[in-house]
CSV table of C-alpha atoms in Angstrom, one decimal:
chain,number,residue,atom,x,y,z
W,128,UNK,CA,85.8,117.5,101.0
W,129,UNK,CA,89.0,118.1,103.1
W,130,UNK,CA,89.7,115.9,106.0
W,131,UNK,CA,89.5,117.6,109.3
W,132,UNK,CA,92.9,117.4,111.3
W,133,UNK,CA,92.9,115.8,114.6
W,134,UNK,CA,95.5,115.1,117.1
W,135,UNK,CA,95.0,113.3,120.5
W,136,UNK,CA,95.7,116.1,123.4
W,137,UNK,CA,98.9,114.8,125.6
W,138,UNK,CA,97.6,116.8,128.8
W,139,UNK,CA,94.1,116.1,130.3
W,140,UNK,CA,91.6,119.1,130.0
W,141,UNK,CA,91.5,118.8,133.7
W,142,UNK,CA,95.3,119.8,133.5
W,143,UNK,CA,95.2,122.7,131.0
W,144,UNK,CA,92.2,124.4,133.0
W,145,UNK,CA,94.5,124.4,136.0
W,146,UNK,CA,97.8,125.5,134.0
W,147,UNK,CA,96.2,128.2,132.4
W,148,UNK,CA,94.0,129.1,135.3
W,149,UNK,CA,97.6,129.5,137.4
W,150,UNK,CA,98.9,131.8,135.1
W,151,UNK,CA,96.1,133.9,135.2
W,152,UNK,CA,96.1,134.5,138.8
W,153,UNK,CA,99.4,135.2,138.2
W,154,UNK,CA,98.7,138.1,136.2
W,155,UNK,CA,96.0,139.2,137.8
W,156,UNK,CA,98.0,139.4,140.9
W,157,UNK,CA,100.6,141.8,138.9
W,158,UNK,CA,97.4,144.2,138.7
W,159,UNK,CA,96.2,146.9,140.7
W,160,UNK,CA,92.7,146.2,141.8
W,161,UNK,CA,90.2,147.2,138.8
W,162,UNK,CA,88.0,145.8,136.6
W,163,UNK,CA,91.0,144.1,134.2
W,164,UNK,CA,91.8,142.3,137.3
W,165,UNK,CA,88.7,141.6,138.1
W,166,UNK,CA,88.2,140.2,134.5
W,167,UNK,CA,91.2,138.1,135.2
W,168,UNK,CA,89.7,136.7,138.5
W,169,UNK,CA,86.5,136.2,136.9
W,170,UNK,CA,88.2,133.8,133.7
W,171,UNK,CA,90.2,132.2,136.3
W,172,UNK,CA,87.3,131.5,138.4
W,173,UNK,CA,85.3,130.2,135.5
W,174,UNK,CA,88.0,127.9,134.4
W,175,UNK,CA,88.2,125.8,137.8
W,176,UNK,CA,84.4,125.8,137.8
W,177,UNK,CA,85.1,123.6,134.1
W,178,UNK,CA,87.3,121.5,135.7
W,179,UNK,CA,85.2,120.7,138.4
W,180,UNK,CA,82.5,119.9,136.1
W,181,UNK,CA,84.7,117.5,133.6
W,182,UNK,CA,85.6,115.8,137.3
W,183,UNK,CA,81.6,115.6,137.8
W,184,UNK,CA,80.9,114.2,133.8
W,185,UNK,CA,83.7,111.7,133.8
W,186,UNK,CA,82.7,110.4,137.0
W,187,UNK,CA,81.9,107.0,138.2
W,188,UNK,CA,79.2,107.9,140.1
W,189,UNK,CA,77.1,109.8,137.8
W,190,UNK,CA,73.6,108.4,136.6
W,191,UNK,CA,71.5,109.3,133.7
W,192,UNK,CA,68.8,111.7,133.9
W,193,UNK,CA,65.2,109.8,134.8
């Protein structure tokens, strides 16, 4: 059985969402308005949402479900 390859991530998931949910905007703001840029919007969008919600897991302040 081969060994999976893993490396630890230097930049926090938190960090990479934003990044790459920058440079998206970025390109969506190089659009005229339409449904690619709305598409762009949209994955943007969705990544900050994920960030939000690793914020939310990796809180202090969050309690198991009852």
């Amino acid at each position: 059985m081969q060994k999976r390859r893993r490396f630890k991530q230097q930049v926090t998931l938190r960090e990479r969402l934003s990044a790459w949910s920058r440079q998206v905007l970025q390109q969506a703001a190089q659009l005229p308005p339409g449904p690619e840029r709305d598409a762009l919007v949209k994955k943007a969008r969705q990544a900050d949402v994920a960030s939000h919600l690793d914020d939310w897991a990796h809180s202090a302040g969050l309690q198991p479900p009852r």
